Amino acid sequence: MFVTVTVVIIVLLHYFVIHPLFFSPLSKLPGPLHLKLSKWFILNKARTESRNVYLQKLHEKYGDVVQIGPNEVAFNSLEYMKQIYMGNFPKEFKNNGIGFYAQFGNFGSKNLFSTGDSQVHLEKKRNIAKVYSKTNVLQSGDYIKQKVDQLWAPLDTRLQHPVNVYPMFLALAMDVVSGFEYGGQFSTNFVSKINAGAAGLSSTEKAPEDISQESSLERNPTELFEGFQESSSMWFYTTLAPQLWNIVARIYGIGKKSSRAQQWIYSRFQQALKSKQLYQGPAPVSNVLQTMFQEMQTKPKHNLNEIASEIADHIAAGHETTGITLTYICWELSRPCNQHWQQKLHEECSGITDLQELDQLPILHSVVQEACRIHSAIPGSEPRYVPEEAKFAAVLHDSTHTRVPIPPGTIVSCQPWSLHQLENTFGSHTAQFRPERWLQDVENNESVQEYERRLKRMNNSMFTFGQGNRMCLGMHLALIEMKYCIAQMYSRYETKISPEWCRNVYKGDDANVLMGTAPNRSTTDLDMMRMADTYTTRPIRDECWLEFKSRDTINASG
């Protein structure tokens, strides 16, 4: 008996301690010893919504290569990012259907984002990508402008009163992206229904008691957006511990609202699929439903649930990421230290409505690009697997530059939150919102050639929309939509942080952007607008209250 117990202890010690610390192919990599022993330590950081900040601290201590699990390595450099993502490392190893992304399917079907097989992904992507091409987005300009321009009437009724811009921008982003999914006829008009003067996600309409579930969500989208937020709040259990999702959902009594949001997406999909009505209003030149359905008729690659799954993914991700980024742009511009950028935008953008012309404006571009950098809507790690055929290695920063081969099947990743703070790429003060970094530094005699080289390196290092074949399909739509919105907004208004919401607005220009739960009850706007430490971020309090002042009033009084 004693011998048996001794043998079992020795085997367990070898498997769980000795091998990972001394004999594993990754054992020479830097990183905390406890992370090398078990994946549950880094998983717990994700569960407690502290992983992104923790990884950044690890990179600051250990460098651009850190082992964070027995079979997982985090990287933080442009060179590694290119190898992993431009090299199109797969989302699954041997297409086994297991991994972080496998749980992102909907209605029992995979979509582009959850497809692990790289070849299958490329085949699926080919036609859908055309919907979001820059050419198609620009040709859909009338539709985008019509949706964005619906903001001004409700804002004009709230001048110099607090406006909660976070739900307002979520509604706008939903109004835009829904047309690219279902077609213009079935796009939403939530901007006119969200009450931006109320706390949280509230509506201007109250649905009758006998109205159907889908119609209720249409008239009062409060619960719809809460459903998407509920789903996002469960991201850890959805992606990293799906076996625990049902248990946790029952414990916390959640899941009903997110289920209703899914049902709303599918119901709208069915309505659009069955409709034969002609639509005369502005609309995107093509949409996902039409594109995938036509492909299904000629090449039966898709079933209807696959189309619905694709639409659901675009609806959820498209409205959240764009709405979040617009919120952070306007908050940053409303801070006292950044309000001079409002005047610069007004001078550059006033009178310009052509989307192609707006897309080329340097100040507008620098403001949007800087927000995408430091307030990336998806700041968390994008895991990939080292493929079987790859010869991938980490080079250590020791005296001999030791080369450590990373074996196939190892999980490798970079995270935007860390990549976007590399000073050798983005210059100084990388944890701060500084749009000037994207402009030529004339004051310090930067030549055109020097500026172009610096700009190229920064652009190549941006990871907001991913890199390689898996780049976000909606990048052009998001950027054009945000640029038009910001250009028109600051042509019409000035904004400031509402003193009713935050009485302690930080006035200095030396504060870093913050992520994660505040360590104390600080009430500065910096803490109130902390980024949630999650895969997809959001304002930590789910709100951002600004006050708008009409420039017509300003000009008249001046």
JSON list of N, CA, C and O in Angstrom, two decimals, residues 180-210:
[
{"chain": "A", "resi": 180, "resn": "PHE", "atom": "N", "xyz": [-27.22, 46.32, -42.98]},
{"chain": "A", "resi": 180, "resn": "PHE", "atom": "CA", "xyz": [-26.21, 45.52, -43.71]},
{"chain": "A", "resi": 180, "resn": "PHE", "atom": "C", "xyz": [-26.44, 44.02, -43.48]},
{"chain": "A", "resi": 180, "resn": "PHE", "atom": "O", "xyz": [-25.83, 43.21, -44.18]},
{"chain": "A", "resi": 181, "resn": "GLU", "atom": "N", "xyz": [-27.26, 43.67, -42.52]},
{"chain": "A", "resi": 181, "resn": "GLU", "atom": "CA", "xyz": [-27.57, 42.26, -42.28]},
{"chain": "A", "resi": 181, "resn": "GLU", "atom": "C", "xyz": [-28.87, 41.85, -42.99]},
{"chain": "A", "resi": 181, "resn": "GLU", "atom": "O", "xyz": [-28.91, 40.90, -43.75]},
{"chain": "A", "resi": 182, "resn": "TYR", "atom": "N", "xyz": [-29.95, 42.61, -42.74]},
{"chain": "A", "resi": 182, "resn": "TYR", "atom": "CA", "xyz": [-31.27, 42.22, -43.21]},
{"chain": "A", "resi": 182, "resn": "TYR", "atom": "C", "xyz": [-31.72, 42.99, -44.46]},
{"chain": "A", "resi": 182, "resn": "TYR", "atom": "O", "xyz": [-32.67, 42.59, -45.11]},
{"chain": "A", "resi": 183, "resn": "GLY", "atom": "N", "xyz": [-31.07, 44.10, -44.77]},
{"chain": "A", "resi": 183, "resn": "GLY", "atom": "CA", "xyz": [-31.54, 44.99, -45.81]},
{"chain": "A", "resi": 183, "resn": "GLY", "atom": "C", "xyz": [-32.18, 46.22, -45.20]},
{"chain": "A", "resi": 183, "resn": "GLY", "atom": "O", "xyz": [-32.63, 46.20, -44.04]},
{"chain": "A", "resi": 184, "resn": "GLY", "atom": "N", "xyz": [-32.24, 47.32, -45.94]},
{"chain": "A", "resi": 184, "resn": "GLY", "atom": "CA", "xyz": [-32.73, 48.58, -45.41]},
{"chain": "A", "resi": 184, "resn": "GLY", "atom": "C", "xyz": [-34.12, 48.52, -44.84]},
{"chain": "A", "resi": 184, "resn": "GLY", "atom": "O", "xyz": [-34.43, 49.18, -43.84]},
{"chain": "A", "resi": 185, "resn": "GLN", "atom": "N", "xyz": [-35.01, 47.72, -45.46]},
{"chain": "A", "resi": 185, "resn": "GLN", "atom": "CA", "xyz": [-36.39, 47.64, -45.01]},
{"chain": "A", "resi": 185, "resn": "GLN", "atom": "C", "xyz": [-36.49, 47.11, -43.59]},
{"chain": "A", "resi": 185, "resn": "GLN", "atom": "O", "xyz": [-37.39, 47.49, -42.83]},
{"chain": "A", "resi": 186, "resn": "PHE", "atom": "N", "xyz": [-35.57, 46.26, -43.19]},
{"chain": "A", "resi": 186, "resn": "PHE", "atom": "CA", "xyz": [-35.63, 45.63, -41.88]},
{"chain": "A", "resi": 186, "resn": "PHE", "atom": "C", "xyz": [-34.54, 46.15, -40.94]},
{"chain": "A", "resi": 186, "resn": "PHE", "atom": "O", "xyz": [-34.24, 45.51, -39.93]},
{"chain": "A", "resi": 187, "resn": "SER", "atom": "N", "xyz": [-33.97, 47.29, -41.29]},
{"chain": "A", "resi": 187, "resn": "SER", "atom": "CA", "xyz": [-33.05, 47.94, -40.36]},
{"chain": "A", "resi": 187, "resn": "SER", "atom": "C", "xyz": [-33.86, 48.55, -39.22]},
{"chain": "A", "resi": 187, "resn": "SER", "atom": "O", "xyz": [-35.04, 48.87, -39.38]},
{"chain": "A", "resi": 188, "resn": "THR", "atom": "N", "xyz": [-33.22, 48.69, -38.08]},
{"chain": "A", "resi": 188, "resn": "THR", "atom": "CA", "xyz": [-33.92, 49.26, -36.91]},
{"chain": "A", "resi": 188, "resn": "THR", "atom": "C", "xyz": [-33.86, 50.78, -36.93]},
{"chain": "A", "resi": 188, "resn": "THR", "atom": "O", "xyz": [-33.07, 51.38, -37.66]},
{"chain": "A", "resi": 189, "resn": "ASN", "atom": "N", "xyz": [-34.71, 51.38, -36.11]},
{"chain": "A", "resi": 189, "resn": "ASN", "atom": "CA", "xyz": [-34.71, 52.84, -35.92]},
{"chain": "A", "resi": 189, "resn": "ASN", "atom": "C", "xyz": [-34.73, 53.13, -34.42]},
{"chain": "A", "resi": 189, "resn": "ASN", "atom": "O", "xyz": [-35.61, 53.83, -33.91]},
{"chain": "A", "resi": 190, "resn": "PHE", "atom": "N", "xyz": [-33.76, 52.58, -33.72]},
{"chain": "A", "resi": 190, "resn": "PHE", "atom": "CA", "xyz": [-33.74, 52.67, -32.26]},
{"chain": "A", "resi": 190, "resn": "PHE", "atom": "C", "xyz": [-33.29, 54.03, -31.74]},
{"chain": "A", "resi": 190, "resn": "PHE", "atom": "O", "xyz": [-33.59, 54.38, -30.61]},
{"chain": "A", "resi": 191, "resn": "VAL", "atom": "N", "xyz": [-32.56, 54.79, -32.55]},
{"chain": "A", "resi": 191, "resn": "VAL", "atom": "CA", "xyz": [-32.12, 56.11, -32.09]},
{"chain": "A", "resi": 191, "resn": "VAL", "atom": "C", "xyz": [-33.31, 56.97, -31.67]},
{"chain": "A", "resi": 191, "resn": "VAL", "atom": "O", "xyz": [-33.24, 57.71, -30.69]},
{"chain": "A", "resi": 192, "resn": "SER", "atom": "N", "xyz": [-34.39, 56.84, -32.39]},
{"chain": "A", "resi": 192, "resn": "SER", "atom": "CA", "xyz": [-35.58, 57.64, -32.08]},
{"chain": "A", "resi": 192, "resn": "SER", "atom": "C", "xyz": [-36.34, 57.09, -30.87]},
{"chain": "A", "resi": 192, "resn": "SER", "atom": "O", "xyz": [-37.26, 57.74, -30.37]},
{"chain": "A", "resi": 193, "resn": "LYS", "atom": "N", "xyz": [-35.97, 55.89, -30.40]},
{"chain": "A", "resi": 193, "resn": "LYS", "atom": "CA", "xyz": [-36.73, 55.26, -29.32]},
{"chain": "A", "resi": 193, "resn": "LYS", "atom": "C", "xyz": [-35.96, 55.19, -28.00]},
{"chain": "A", "resi": 193, "resn": "LYS", "atom": "O", "xyz": [-36.56, 55.00, -26.95]},
{"chain": "A", "resi": 194, "resn": "ILE", "atom": "N", "xyz": [-34.64, 55.31, -28.07]},
{"chain": "A", "resi": 194, "resn": "ILE", "atom": "CA", "xyz": [-33.84, 55.30, -26.84]},
{"chain": "A", "resi": 194, "resn": "ILE", "atom": "C", "xyz": [-33.91, 56.66, -26.18]},
{"chain": "A", "resi": 194, "resn": "ILE", "atom": "O", "xyz": [-33.69, 57.70, -26.81]},
{"chain": "A", "resi": 195, "resn": "ASN", "atom": "N", "xyz": [-34.24, 56.68, -24.90]},
{"chain": "A", "resi": 195, "resn": "ASN", "atom": "CA", "xyz": [-34.31, 57.92, -24.14]},
{"chain": "A", "resi": 195, "resn": "ASN", "atom": "C", "xyz": [-32.94, 58.20, -23.53]},
{"chain": "A", "resi": 195, "resn": "ASN", "atom": "O", "xyz": [-32.61, 57.68, -22.46]},
{"chain": "A", "resi": 196, "resn": "ALA", "atom": "N", "xyz": [-32.14, 59.00, -24.22]},
{"chain": "A", "resi": 196, "resn": "ALA", "atom": "CA", "xyz": [-30.78, 59.27, -23.77]},
{"chain": "A", "resi": 196, "resn": "ALA", "atom": "C", "xyz": [-30.73, 60.20, -22.56]},
{"chain": "A", "resi": 196, "resn": "ALA", "atom": "O", "xyz": [-29.67, 60.44, -22.01]},
{"chain": "A", "resi": 197, "resn": "GLY", "atom": "N", "xyz": [-31.88, 60.72, -22.16]},
{"chain": "A", "resi": 197, "resn": "GLY", "atom": "CA", "xyz": [-31.92, 61.56, -20.97]},
{"chain": "A", "resi": 197, "resn": "GLY", "atom": "C", "xyz": [-32.28, 60.80, -19.72]},
{"chain": "A", "resi": 197, "resn": "GLY", "atom": "O", "xyz": [-32.39, 61.38, -18.65]},
{"chain": "A", "resi": 198, "resn": "ALA", "atom": "N", "xyz": [-32.45, 59.47, -19.86]},
{"chain": "A", "resi": 198, "resn": "ALA", "atom": "CA", "xyz": [-32.81, 58.65, -18.70]},
{"chain": "A", "resi": 198, "resn": "ALA", "atom": "C", "xyz": [-31.61, 57.84, -18.26]},
{"chain": "A", "resi": 198, "resn": "ALA", "atom": "O", "xyz": [-30.66, 57.63, -19.01]},
{"chain": "A", "resi": 199, "resn": "ALA", "atom": "N", "xyz": [-31.64, 57.41, -17.02]},
{"chain": "A", "resi": 199, "resn": "ALA", "atom": "CA", "xyz": [-30.54, 56.60, -16.50]},
{"chain": "A", "resi": 199, "resn": "ALA", "atom": "C", "xyz": [-30.54, 55.24, -17.18]},
{"chain": "A", "resi": 199, "resn": "ALA", "atom": "O", "xyz": [-31.57, 54.59, -17.32]},
{"chain": "A", "resi": 200, "resn": "GLY", "atom": "N", "xyz": [-29.37, 54.83, -17.64]},
{"chain": "A", "resi": 200, "resn": "GLY", "atom": "CA", "xyz": [-29.24, 53.52, -18.25]},
{"chain": "A", "resi": 200, "resn": "GLY", "atom": "C", "xyz": [-29.94, 53.44, -19.59]},
{"chain": "A", "resi": 200, "resn": "GLY", "atom": "O", "xyz": [-30.17, 54.43, -20.26]},
{"chain": "A", "resi": 201, "resn": "LEU", "atom": "N", "xyz": [-30.29, 52.22, -19.97]},
{"chain": "A", "resi": 201, "resn": "LEU", "atom": "CA", "xyz": [-30.94, 51.99, -21.25]},
{"chain": "A", "resi": 201, "resn": "LEU", "atom": "C", "xyz": [-32.45, 52.07, -21.07]},
{"chain": "A", "resi": 201, "resn": "LEU", "atom": "O", "xyz": [-33.11, 51.14, -20.66]},
{"chain": "A", "resi": 202, "resn": "SER", "atom": "N", "xyz": [-32.99, 53.23, -21.39]},
{"chain": "A", "resi": 202, "resn": "SER", "atom": "CA", "xyz": [-34.42, 53.44, -21.23]},
{"chain": "A", "resi": 202, "resn": "SER", "atom": "C", "xyz": [-35.02, 53.84, -22.57]},
{"chain": "A", "resi": 202, "resn": "SER", "atom": "O", "xyz": [-34.32, 54.23, -23.48]},
{"chain": "A", "resi": 203, "resn": "SER", "atom": "N", "xyz": [-36.34, 53.72, -22.68]},
{"chain": "A", "resi": 203, "resn": "SER", "atom": "CA", "xyz": [-37.02, 53.99, -23.94]},
{"chain": "A", "resi": 203, "resn": "SER", "atom": "C", "xyz": [-38.01, 55.13, -23.79]},
{"chain": "A", "resi": 203, "resn": "SER", "atom": "O", "xyz": [-38.50, 55.42, -22.71]},
{"chain": "A", "resi": 204, "resn": "THR", "atom": "N", "xyz": [-38.29, 55.76, -24.92]},
{"chain": "A", "resi": 204, "resn": "THR", "atom": "CA", "xyz": [-39.28, 56.83, -24.92]},
{"chain": "A", "resi": 204, "resn": "THR", "atom": "C", "xyz": [-40.69, 56.29, -25.03]},
{"chain": "A", "resi": 204, "resn": "THR", "atom": "O", "xyz": [-41.65, 57.02, -24.89]},
{"chain": "A", "resi": 205, "resn": "GLU", "atom": "N", "xyz": [-40.83, 54.98, -25.35]},
{"chain": "A", "resi": 205, "resn": "GLU", "atom": "CA", "xyz": [-42.14, 54.39, -25.54]},
{"chain": "A", "resi": 205, "resn": "GLU", "atom": "C", "xyz": [-42.41, 53.30, -24.52]},
{"chain": "A", "resi": 205, "resn": "GLU", "atom": "O", "xyz": [-41.51, 52.62, -24.06]},
{"chain": "A", "resi": 206, "resn": "LYS", "atom": "N", "xyz": [-43.67, 53.12, -24.18]},
{"chain": "A", "resi": 206, "resn": "LYS", "atom": "CA", "xyz": [-44.08, 52.02, -23.32]},
{"chain": "A", "resi": 206, "resn": "LYS", "atom": "C", "xyz": [-44.98, 51.10, -24.14]},
{"chain": "A", "resi": 206, "resn": "LYS", "atom": "O", "xyz": [-45.97, 51.51, -24.71]},
{"chain": "A", "resi": 207, "resn": "ALA", "atom": "N", "xyz": [-44.57, 49.82, -24.20]},
{"chain": "A", "resi": 207, "resn": "ALA", "atom": "CA", "xyz": [-45.31, 48.87, -25.03]},
{"chain": "A", "resi": 207, "resn": "ALA", "atom": "C", "xyz": [-46.60, 48.44, -24.34]},
{"chain": "A", "resi": 207, "resn": "ALA", "atom": "O", "xyz": [-46.63, 48.23, -23.14]},
{"chain": "A", "resi": 208, "resn": "PRO", "atom": "N", "xyz": [-47.69, 48.28, -25.11]},
{"chain": "A", "resi": 208, "resn": "PRO", "atom": "CA", "xyz": [-48.93, 47.75, -24.53]},
{"chain": "A", "resi": 208, "resn": "PRO", "atom": "C", "xyz": [-48.71, 46.35, -23.98]},
{"chain": "A", "resi": 208, "resn": "PRO", "atom": "O", "xyz": [-47.84, 45.62, -24.43]},
{"chain": "A", "resi": 209, "resn": "GLU", "atom": "N", "xyz": [-49.53, 45.96, -23.01]},
{"chain": "A", "resi": 209, "resn": "GLU", "atom": "CA", "xyz": [-49.34, 44.69, -22.34]},
{"chain": "A", "resi": 209, "resn": "GLU", "atom": "C", "xyz": [-49.61, 43.50, -23.27]},
{"chain": "A", "resi": 209, "resn": "GLU", "atom": "O", "xyz": [-49.06, 42.42, -23.10]},
{"chain": "A", "resi": 210, "resn": "ASP", "atom": "N", "xyz": [-50.49, 43.68, -24.28]},
{"chain": "A", "resi": 210, "resn": "ASP", "atom": "CA", "xyz": [-50.87, 42.56, -25.11]},
{"chain": "A", "resi": 210, "resn": "ASP", "atom": "C", "xyz": [-50.03, 42.45, -26.39]},
{"chain": "A", "resi": 210, "resn": "ASP", "atom": "O", "xyz": [-50.33, 41.67, -27.28]}
]
